[in-house]
Coordinates of C-alpha atoms and ligand atoms in Angstrom, one line a residue:
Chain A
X1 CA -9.6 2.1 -48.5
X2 CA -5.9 2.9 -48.2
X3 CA -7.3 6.9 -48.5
X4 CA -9.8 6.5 -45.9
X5 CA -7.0 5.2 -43.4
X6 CA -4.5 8.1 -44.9
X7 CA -6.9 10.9 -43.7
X8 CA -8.0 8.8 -40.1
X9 CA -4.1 8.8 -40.0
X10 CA -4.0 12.7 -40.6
X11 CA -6.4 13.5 -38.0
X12 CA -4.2 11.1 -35.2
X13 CA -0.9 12.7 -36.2
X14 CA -1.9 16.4 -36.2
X15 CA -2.7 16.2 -32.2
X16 CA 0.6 14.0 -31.6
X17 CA 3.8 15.9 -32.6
X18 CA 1.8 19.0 -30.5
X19 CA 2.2 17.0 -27.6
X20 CA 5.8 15.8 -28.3
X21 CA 6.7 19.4 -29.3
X22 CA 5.0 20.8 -25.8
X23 CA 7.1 18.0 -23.9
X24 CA 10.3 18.6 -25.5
X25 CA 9.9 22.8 -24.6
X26 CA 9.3 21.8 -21.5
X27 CA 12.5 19.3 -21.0
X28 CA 14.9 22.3 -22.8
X29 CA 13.1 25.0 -20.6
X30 CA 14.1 23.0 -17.0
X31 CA 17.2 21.8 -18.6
X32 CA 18.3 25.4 -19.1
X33 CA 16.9 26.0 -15.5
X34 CA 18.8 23.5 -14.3
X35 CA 22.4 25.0 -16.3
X36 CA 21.7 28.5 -15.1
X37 CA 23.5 28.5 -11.8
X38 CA 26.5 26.1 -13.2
X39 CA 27.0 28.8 -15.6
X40 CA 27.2 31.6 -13.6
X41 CA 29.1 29.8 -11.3
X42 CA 31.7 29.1 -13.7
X43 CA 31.5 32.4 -15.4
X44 CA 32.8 34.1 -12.2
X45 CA 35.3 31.5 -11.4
X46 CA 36.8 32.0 -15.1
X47 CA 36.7 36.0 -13.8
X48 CA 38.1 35.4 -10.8
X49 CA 40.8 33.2 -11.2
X50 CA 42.0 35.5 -14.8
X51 CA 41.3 38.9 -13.6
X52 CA 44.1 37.7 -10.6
X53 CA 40.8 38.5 -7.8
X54 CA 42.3 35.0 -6.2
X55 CA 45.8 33.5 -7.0
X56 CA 46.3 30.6 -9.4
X57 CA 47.6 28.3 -6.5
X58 CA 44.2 28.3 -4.6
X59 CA 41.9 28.6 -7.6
X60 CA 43.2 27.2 -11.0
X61 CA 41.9 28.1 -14.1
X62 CA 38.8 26.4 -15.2
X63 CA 40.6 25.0 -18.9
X64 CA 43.7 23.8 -16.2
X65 CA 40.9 22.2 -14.3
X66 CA 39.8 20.4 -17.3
X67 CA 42.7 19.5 -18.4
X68 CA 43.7 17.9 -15.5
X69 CA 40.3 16.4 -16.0
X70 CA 40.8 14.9 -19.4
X71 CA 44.2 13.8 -17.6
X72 CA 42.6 12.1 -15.1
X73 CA 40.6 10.3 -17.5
X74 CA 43.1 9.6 -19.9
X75 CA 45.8 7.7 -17.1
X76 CA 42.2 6.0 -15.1
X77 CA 43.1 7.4 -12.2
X78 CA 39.3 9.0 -11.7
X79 CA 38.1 5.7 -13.3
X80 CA 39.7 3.6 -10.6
X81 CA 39.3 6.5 -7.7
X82 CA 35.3 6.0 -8.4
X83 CA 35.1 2.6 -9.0
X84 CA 36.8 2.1 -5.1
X85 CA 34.1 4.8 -4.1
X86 CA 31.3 2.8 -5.8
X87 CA 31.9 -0.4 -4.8
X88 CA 32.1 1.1 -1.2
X89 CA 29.0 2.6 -1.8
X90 CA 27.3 -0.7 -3.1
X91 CA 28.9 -2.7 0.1
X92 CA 28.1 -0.6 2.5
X93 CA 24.4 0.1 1.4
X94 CA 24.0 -3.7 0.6
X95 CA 25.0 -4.4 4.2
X96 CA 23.1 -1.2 5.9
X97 CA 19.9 -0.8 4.1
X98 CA 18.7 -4.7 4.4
X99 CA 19.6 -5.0 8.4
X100 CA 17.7 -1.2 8.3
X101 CA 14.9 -2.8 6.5
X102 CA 14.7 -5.5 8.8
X103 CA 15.1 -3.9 11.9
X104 CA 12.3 -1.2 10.5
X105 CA 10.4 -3.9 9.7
X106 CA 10.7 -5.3 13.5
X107 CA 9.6 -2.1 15.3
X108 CA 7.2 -1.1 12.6
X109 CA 4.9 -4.1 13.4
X110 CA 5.4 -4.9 16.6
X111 CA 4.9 -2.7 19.5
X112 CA 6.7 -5.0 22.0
X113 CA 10.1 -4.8 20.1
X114 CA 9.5 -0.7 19.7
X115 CA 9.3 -0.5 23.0
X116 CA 12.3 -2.4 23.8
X117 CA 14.5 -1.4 21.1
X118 CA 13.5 2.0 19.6
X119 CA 14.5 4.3 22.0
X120 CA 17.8 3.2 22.2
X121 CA 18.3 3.1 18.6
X122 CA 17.0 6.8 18.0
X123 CA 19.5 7.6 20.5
X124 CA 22.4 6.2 18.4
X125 CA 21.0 7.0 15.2
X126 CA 21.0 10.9 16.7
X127 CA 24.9 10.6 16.3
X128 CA 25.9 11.2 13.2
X129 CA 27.7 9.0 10.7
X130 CA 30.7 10.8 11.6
X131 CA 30.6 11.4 15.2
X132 CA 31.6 7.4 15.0
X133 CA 34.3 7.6 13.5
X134 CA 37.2 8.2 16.6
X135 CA 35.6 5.1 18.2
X136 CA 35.5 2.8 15.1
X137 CA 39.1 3.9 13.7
X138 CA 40.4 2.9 17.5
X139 CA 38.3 -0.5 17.3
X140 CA 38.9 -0.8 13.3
X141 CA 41.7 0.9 12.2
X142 CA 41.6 2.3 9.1
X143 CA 41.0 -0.1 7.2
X144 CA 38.3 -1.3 4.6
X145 CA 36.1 -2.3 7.4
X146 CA 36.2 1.0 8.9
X147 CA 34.9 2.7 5.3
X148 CA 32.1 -0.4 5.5
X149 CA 31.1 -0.1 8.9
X150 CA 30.4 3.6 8.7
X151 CA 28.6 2.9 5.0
X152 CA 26.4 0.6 6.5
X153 CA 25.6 2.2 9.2
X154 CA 24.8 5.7 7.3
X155 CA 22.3 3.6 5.5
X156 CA 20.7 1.5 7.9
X157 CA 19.7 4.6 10.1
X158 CA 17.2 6.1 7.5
X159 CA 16.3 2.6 6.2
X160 CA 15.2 1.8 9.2
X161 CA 13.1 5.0 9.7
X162 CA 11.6 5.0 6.9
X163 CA 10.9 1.2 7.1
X164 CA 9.4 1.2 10.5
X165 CA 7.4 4.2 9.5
X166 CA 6.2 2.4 5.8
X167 CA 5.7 -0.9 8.4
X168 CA 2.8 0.8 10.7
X169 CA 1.2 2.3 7.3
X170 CA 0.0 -0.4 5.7
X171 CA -3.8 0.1 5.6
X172 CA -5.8 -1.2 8.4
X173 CA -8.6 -2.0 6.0
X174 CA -6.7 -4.3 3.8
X175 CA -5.0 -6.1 6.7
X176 CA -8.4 -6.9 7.8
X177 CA -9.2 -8.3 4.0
X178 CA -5.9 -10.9 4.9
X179 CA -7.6 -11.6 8.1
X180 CA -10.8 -12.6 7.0
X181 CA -9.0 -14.5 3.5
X182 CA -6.3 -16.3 6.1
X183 CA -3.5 -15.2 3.6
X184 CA -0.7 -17.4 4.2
X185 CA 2.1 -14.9 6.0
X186 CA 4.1 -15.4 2.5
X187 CA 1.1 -13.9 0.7
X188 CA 0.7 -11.4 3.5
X189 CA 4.2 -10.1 2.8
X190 CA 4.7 -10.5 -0.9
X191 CA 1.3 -8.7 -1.7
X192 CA 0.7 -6.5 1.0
X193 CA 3.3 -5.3 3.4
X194 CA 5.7 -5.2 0.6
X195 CA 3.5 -3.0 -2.1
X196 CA 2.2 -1.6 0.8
X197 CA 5.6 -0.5 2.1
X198 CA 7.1 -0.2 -1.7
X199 CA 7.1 3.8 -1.3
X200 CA 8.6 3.7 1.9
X201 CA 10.9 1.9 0.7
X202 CA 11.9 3.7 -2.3
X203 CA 12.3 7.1 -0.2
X204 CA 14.5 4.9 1.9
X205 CA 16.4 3.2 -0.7
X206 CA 17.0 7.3 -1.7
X207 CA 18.0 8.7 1.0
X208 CA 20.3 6.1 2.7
X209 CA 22.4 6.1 -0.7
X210 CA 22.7 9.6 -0.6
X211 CA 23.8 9.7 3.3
X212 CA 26.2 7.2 2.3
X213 CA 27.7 9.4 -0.7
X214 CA 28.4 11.9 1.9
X215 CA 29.9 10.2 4.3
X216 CA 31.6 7.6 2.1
X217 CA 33.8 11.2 0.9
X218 CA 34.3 12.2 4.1
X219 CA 35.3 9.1 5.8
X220 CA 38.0 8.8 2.4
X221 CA 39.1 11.7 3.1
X222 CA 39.9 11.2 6.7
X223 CA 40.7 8.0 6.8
X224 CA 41.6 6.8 3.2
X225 CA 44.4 5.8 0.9
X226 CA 42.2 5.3 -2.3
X227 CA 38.6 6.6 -3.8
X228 CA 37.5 9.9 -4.5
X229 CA 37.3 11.7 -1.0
X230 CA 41.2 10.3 -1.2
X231 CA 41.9 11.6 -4.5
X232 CA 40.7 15.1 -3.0
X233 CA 43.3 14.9 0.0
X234 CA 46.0 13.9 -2.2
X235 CA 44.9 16.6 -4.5
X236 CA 45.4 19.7 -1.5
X237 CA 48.6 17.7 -0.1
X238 CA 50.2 18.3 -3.6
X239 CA 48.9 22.2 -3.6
X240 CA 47.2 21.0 -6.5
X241 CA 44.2 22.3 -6.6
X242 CA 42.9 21.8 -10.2
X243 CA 42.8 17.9 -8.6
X244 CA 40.5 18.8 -5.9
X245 CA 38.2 20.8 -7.6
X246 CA 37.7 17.8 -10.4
X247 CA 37.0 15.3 -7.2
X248 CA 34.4 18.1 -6.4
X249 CA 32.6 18.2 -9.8
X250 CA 32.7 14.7 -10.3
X251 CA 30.9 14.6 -6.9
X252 CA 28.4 16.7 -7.5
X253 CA 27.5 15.8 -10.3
X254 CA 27.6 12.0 -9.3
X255 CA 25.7 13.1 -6.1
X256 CA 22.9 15.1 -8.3
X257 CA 22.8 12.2 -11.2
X258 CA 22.0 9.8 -8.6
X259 CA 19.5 11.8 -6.7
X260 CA 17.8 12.4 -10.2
X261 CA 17.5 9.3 -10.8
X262 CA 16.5 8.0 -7.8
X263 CA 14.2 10.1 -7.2
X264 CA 12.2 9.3 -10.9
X265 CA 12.1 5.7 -9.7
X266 CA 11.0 6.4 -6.3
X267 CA 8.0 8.5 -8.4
X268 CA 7.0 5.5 -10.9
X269 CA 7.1 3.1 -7.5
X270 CA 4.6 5.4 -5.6
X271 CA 2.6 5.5 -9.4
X272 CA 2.5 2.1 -9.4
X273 CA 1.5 0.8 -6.1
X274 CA -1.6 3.2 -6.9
X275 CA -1.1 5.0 -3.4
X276 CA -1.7 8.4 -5.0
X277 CA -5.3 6.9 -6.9
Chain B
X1 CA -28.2 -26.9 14.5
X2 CA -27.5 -23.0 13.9
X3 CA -24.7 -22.1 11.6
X4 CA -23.9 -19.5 14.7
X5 CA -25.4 -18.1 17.7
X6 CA -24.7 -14.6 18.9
X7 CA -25.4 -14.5 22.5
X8 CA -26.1 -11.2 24.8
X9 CA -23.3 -9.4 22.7
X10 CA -22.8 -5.8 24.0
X11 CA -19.6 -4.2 23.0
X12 CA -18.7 0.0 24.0
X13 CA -15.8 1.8 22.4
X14 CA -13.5 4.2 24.5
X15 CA -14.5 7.7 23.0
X16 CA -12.8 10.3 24.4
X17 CA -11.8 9.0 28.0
X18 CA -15.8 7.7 28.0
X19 CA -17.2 4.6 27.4
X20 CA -19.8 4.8 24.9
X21 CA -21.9 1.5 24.3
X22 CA -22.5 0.6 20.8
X23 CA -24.3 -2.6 21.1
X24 CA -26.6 -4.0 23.5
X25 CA -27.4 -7.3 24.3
X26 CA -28.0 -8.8 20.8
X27 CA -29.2 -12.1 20.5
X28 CA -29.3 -13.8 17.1
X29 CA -29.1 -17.4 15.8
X30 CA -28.4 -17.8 12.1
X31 CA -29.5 -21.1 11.1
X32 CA -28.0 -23.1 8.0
X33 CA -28.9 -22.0 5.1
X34 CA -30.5 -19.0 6.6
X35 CA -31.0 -15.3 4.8
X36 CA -31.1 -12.5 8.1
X37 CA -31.2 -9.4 6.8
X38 CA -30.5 -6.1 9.2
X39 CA -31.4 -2.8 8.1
X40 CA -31.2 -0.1 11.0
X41 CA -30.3 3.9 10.7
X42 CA -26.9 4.8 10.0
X43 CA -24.2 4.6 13.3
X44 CA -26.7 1.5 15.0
X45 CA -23.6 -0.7 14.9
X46 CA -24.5 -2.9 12.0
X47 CA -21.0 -3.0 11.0
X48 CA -19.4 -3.3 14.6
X49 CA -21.7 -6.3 14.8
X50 CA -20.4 -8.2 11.3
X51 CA -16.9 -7.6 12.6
X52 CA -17.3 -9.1 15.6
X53 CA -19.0 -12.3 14.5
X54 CA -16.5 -12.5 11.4
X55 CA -13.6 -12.2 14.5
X56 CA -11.8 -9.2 13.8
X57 CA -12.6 -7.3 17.2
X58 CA -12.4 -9.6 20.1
X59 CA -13.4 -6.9 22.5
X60 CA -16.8 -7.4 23.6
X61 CA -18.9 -8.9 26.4
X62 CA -21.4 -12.4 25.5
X63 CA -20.4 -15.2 23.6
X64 CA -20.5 -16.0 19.9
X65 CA -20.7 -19.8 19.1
X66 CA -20.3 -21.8 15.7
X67 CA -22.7 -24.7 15.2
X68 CA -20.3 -26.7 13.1
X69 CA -17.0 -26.9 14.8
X70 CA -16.6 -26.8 19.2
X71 CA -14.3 -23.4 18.1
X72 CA -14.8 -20.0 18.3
X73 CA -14.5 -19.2 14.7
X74 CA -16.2 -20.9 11.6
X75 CA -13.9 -22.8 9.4
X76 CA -15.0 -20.7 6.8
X77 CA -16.5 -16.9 7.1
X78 CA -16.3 -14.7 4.0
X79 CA -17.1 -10.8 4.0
X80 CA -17.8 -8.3 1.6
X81 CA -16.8 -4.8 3.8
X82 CA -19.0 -1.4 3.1
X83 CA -16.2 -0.2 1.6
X84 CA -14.7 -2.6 -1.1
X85 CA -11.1 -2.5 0.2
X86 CA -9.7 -4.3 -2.9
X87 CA -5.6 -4.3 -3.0
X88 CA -4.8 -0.8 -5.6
X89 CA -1.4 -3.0 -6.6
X90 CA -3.3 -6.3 -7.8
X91 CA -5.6 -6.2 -10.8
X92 CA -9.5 -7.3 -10.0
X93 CA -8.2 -10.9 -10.9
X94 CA -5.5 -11.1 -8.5
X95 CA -7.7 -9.3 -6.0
X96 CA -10.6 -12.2 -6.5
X97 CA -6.9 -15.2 -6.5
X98 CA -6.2 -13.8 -2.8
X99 CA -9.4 -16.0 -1.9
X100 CA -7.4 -19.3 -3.0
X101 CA -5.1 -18.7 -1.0
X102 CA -4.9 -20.4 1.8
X103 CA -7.0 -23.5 -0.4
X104 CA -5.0 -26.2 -2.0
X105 CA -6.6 -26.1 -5.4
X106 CA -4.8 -25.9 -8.7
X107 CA -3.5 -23.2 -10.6
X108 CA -6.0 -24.1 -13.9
X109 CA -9.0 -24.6 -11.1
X110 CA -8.3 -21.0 -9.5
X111 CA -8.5 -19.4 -12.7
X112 CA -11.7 -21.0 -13.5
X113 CA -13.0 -20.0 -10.5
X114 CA -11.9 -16.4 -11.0
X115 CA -13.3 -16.1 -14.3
X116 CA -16.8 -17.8 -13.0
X117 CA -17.0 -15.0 -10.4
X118 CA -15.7 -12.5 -12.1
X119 CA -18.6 -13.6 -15.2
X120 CA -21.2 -13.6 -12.5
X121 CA -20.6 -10.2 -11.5
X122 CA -20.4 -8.4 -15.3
X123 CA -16.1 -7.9 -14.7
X124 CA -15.4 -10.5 -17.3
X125 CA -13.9 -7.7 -19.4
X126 CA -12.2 -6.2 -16.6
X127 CA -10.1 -8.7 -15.1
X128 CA -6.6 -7.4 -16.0
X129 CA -7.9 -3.8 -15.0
X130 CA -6.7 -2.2 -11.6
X131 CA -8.9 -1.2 -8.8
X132 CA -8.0 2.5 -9.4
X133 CA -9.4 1.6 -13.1
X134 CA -13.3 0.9 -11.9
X135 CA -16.0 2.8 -11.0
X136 CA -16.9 2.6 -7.1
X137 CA -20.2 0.3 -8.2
X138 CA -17.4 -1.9 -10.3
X139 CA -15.4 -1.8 -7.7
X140 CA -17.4 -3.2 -5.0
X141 CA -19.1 -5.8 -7.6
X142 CA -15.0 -6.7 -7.1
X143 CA -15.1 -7.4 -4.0
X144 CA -18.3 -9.2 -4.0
X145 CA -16.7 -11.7 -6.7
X146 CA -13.5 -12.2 -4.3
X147 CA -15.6 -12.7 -1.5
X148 CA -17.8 -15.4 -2.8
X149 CA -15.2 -16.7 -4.6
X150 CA -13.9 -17.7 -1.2
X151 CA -16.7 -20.3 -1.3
X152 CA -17.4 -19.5 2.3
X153 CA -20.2 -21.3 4.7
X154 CA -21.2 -18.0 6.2
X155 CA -21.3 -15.1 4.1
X156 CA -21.2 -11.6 5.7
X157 CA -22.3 -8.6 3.7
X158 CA -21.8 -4.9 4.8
X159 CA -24.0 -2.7 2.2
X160 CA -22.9 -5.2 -0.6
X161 CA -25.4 -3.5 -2.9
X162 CA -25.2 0.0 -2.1
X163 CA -23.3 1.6 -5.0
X164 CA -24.8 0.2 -7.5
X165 CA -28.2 1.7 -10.1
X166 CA -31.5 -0.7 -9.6
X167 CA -31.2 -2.5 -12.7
X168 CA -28.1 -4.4 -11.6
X169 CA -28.6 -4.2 -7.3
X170 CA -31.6 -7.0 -8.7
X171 CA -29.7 -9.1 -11.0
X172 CA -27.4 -9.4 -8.3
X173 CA -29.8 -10.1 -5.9
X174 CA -30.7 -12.7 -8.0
X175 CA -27.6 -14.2 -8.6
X176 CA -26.6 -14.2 -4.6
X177 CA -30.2 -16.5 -4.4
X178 CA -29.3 -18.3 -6.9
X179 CA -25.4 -19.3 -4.9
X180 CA -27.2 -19.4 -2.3
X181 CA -29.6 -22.2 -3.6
X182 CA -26.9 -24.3 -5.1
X183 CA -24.3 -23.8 -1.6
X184 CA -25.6 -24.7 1.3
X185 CA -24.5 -20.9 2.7
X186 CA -25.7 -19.1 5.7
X187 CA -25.9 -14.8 4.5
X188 CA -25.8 -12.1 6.4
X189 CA -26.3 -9.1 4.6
X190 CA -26.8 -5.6 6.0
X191 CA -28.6 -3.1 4.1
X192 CA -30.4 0.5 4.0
X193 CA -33.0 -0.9 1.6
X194 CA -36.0 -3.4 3.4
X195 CA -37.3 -3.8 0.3
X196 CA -33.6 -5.9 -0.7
X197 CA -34.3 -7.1 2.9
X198 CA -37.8 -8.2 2.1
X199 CA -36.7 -10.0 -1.1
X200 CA -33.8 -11.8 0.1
X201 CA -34.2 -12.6 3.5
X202 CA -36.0 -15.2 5.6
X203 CA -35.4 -12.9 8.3
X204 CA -35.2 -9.5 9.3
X205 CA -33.5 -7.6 11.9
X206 CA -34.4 -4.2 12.9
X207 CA -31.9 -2.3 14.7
X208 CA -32.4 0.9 16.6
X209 CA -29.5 3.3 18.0
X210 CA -27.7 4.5 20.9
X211 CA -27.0 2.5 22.4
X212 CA -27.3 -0.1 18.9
X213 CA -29.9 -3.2 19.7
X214 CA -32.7 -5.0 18.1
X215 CA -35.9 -3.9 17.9
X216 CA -37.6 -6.4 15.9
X217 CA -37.6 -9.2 14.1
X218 CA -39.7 -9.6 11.2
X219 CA -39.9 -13.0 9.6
X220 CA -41.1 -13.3 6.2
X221 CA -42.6 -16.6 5.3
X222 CA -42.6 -16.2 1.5
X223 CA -41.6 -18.8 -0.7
X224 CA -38.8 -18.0 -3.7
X225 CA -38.6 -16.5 -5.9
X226 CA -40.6 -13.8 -4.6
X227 CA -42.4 -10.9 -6.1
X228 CA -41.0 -7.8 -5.9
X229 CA -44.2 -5.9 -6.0
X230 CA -46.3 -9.0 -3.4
X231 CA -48.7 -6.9 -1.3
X232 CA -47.7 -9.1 1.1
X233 CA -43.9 -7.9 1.1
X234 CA -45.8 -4.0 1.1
X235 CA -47.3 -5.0 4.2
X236 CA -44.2 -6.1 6.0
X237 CA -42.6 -3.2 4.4
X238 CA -45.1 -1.3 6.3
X239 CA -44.1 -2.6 9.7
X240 CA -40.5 -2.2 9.3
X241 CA -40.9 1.3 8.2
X242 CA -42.9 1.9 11.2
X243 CA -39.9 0.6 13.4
X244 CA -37.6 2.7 11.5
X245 CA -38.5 5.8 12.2
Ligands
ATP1 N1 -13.1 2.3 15.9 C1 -14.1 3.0 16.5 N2 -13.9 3.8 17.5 C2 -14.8 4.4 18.2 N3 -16.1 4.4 17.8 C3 -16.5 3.6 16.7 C4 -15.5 2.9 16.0 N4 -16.1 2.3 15.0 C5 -17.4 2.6 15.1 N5 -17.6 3.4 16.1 C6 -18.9 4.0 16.5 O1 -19.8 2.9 16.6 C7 -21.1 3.3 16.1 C8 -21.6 2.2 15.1 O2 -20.7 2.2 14.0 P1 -21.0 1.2 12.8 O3 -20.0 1.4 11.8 O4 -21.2 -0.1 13.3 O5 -22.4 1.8 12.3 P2 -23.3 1.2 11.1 O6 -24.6 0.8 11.7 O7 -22.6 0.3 10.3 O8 -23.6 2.6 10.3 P3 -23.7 2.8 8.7 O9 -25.1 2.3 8.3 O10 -23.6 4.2 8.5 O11 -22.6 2.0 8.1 C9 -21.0 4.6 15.5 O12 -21.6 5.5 16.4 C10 -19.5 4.9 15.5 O13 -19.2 6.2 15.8
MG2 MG1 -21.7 0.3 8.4

């Protein structure tokens, strides 16, 4: 018996590690993709800023930079710089994205409300996050509310696109089916305009985050006195440069980290509302 | 007293800038417990018609009563569409649970009833499967369990059959007489085979096209359960046939 179930065995685990070994090629082939450009990035920044090309004060030395890095780390001071940026983030998108959702939801379905609200809101939404920003800091100051206001409004815009957009797709067909069952409008929503919409959504979830990454650093820097974007400004102020160039890393690579993974979730949503089959 | 009476219906759909007419003064009264079967060549407006009495286009000229209630929709009007138009996010169980839904029975007596349709269509093994899982005949066997699941008191059926081999198209058409003895169920059921109209029906519309109307009506007076191979149904066969084409 037990040699009958040895060699069954065999045969399974021969095709297996074939597949795990083709998989892990192909993660270390993109991730070296991926580290290609960083590296040759950095390689000519190390050249530039030894071989003199540019001078020290405007383009430190990439072990300074990690020093000041490991600094940075070491005193909390990045720690507590992204946690203000982060919780920000998570405010203002909190805010912005459901009131997007909402209102996308509003003009999506009905084509009295579209009529009567979307072209003025494509008009505002035409002005960036930014282009705001004299307006609010005279009505707001420059205070928190300022930082949330622009947030929420940098993520309601897409949201709401995107929503309004996922709204008017949800299959004719299958509304029909609720007409003819008379689903209550809780089971209407629950299990159709909501799986319906659920890659909509995720695109918009997606994209409003990463509109309010950029203009949650720009608005700090502007207008800030904590966070990243602020740690940047201080950074130049002090003609210390190694400190603005970690703010950039740290953004990027936050910025790319959180479009990754964003965007694998948005992919298992789509999968799994069986949109693509 | 007729389940429903459809009542010089004609209905036209805007086609580019022109009205083109679809259907054309149909008149038909579906009695209780009444089998009408329509066959008709493809684009007649067999399907425009179901969707009008079932009430999902309002757009037409005549009137469409229901026998039971002074309203202008049946309490209760189930469909099975040409297409099976299941929901790709719910398994075939939670697809055939959306007919429960607006009923007030218990969780334990829904899935009861699921399982009984599901049974009666062979998906037993597939409940926890998801649409995108079946085969296009498994599929619309689905959607045939969700819409008599809905236990409805007219039952309208777009092609119901249409996807599926010969071996199982008659054991269903066995099963839906057999519902259809034991609930007191007025059917509908449109389809491009008059020999499943001959064997189901009490009734059979023939529909012609452009502008869609009825040509004839062929009543067949045979008791159940029938014989497939009845020279009598060979000889209606005949006349239907030579209405077709
Ligand atoms: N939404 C629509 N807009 C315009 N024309 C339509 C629309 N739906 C159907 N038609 C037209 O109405 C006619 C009848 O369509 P219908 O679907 O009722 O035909 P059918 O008899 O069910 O055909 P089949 O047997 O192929 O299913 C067709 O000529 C079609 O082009
Ligand atoms: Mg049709």
């Amino acid at each position: 018996m037990a040699t009958i179930g040895a060699e069954e065995d065999i045969r399974v685990v021969r095709s297996a590690p074939d597949l795990h070994l083709a998989r892990l090629k192909s993660f270390f082939v993109s991730a070296v993709l991926i580290c290609i450009m960083p590296a040759v990035l950095l390689a000519f920044w190390w050249a530039a800023s030894t071989k003199g090309w540019v001078s020290a004060q405007v383009l430190p030395q990439p072990d300074w930079v990690l020093q000041t890095f490991l600094d940075l780390c070491a005193n909390g001071d990045i720690l507590a710089a992204a946690a203000v940026s982060f919780r920000r983030i998570a405010e203002g998108f909190l805010i912005g994205a459901s009131l997007g959702f909402l209102f996308g939801l509003l003009i999506g379905k009905s084509k009295t409300a579209d009529s009567y609200l979307g072209p003025t809101f494509r008009a505002l939404a035409a002005v960036p996050s930014l282009g705001w920003l004299p307006i609010l800091i005279l009505l707001l100051g420059i205070e928190e509310s300022l930082k949330i206001v622009i947030l929420a409004k940098a993520c309601f815009v897409p949201m709401a696109i995107i929503a309004a957009e996922g709204a008017r797709n949800v299959p004719k067909g299958l509304t029909e089916v609720a007409d003819v069952l008379r689903l209550r409008a809780s089971t209407r929503f629950f299990k159709l305009t909501i799986p319906a919409m659920a890659p909509f959504i995720a695109s918009g979830v997606r994209l409003s985050l990463s509109q309010a990454f950029v203009s949650l650093i720009v608005v700090e820097m502007l207008a800030g006195t904590d966070g990243l974007g602020y740690m940047m400004v201080w950074g130049r102020t002090l003609f210390q440069l190694d400190i603005v160039i970690v703010g950039m890393t740290v953004v990027g690579v936050v910025g790319f980290a959180l479009d990754f993974v964003l965007k694998r979730a948005e992919l298992l949503i789509r999968r799994g509302s069986g949109a693509n089959g | 007293m007729n389940a429903f009476a459809i009542e010089h219906v004609s209905k036209s759909y805007i086609l580019e800038g022109a009205e083109r007419p679809v259907l054309k003064d149909i008149n038909l009264q579906v009695g209780h417990n009444e089998i009408v079967a329509i066959v008709g060549a493809s684009g007649c407006g067999k399907s425009t018609l179901l969707r009008l009495v079932v009430g999902l286009d309002a757009d037409y000229r005549g009137t469409i009563s229901w026998g039971n209630h002074d309203r202008t929709s049946a309490s209760k009007v189930g469909m099975v569409f040409q297409d099976h138009r299941l929901y790709p996010w719910l398994t075939v169980q939670g697809n055939v649970d959306l007919a429960f839904d607006n009923t007030r029975l218990s969780a334990a007596e829904r899935r009861d009833r699921t399982s009984h349709y599901l049974q009666l269509v062979g998906l037993a093994d597939y409940a926890k499967a998801y649409p995108r899982q079946l085969s296009g005949g498994m599929a619309q066997r689905a959607a045939i369990a969700r819409a008599l699941a809905q236990e409805p008191e007219v039952l309208l059926m777009d092609e119901p059959f249409g996807a599926l081999d010969s071996i199982l198209r008659m054991r269903l058409q066995d099963e839906l007489l057999s519902i259809w003895e034991k609930n007191k169920v007025s059917i509908i059921i449109v389809t491009h085979d008059v020999e499943e109209a001959l064997y189901l029906a009490d009734r059979v519309l023939v529909m012609e096209p452009n502008p869609g109307r009825i040509r004839d009506v062929v009543e067949v007076d045979l008791p159940r359960p029938r014989d497939r191979s009845d020279p009598a149904i060979a000889e209606l066969k005949r006349r239907c046939l030579a209405t077709l084409v």
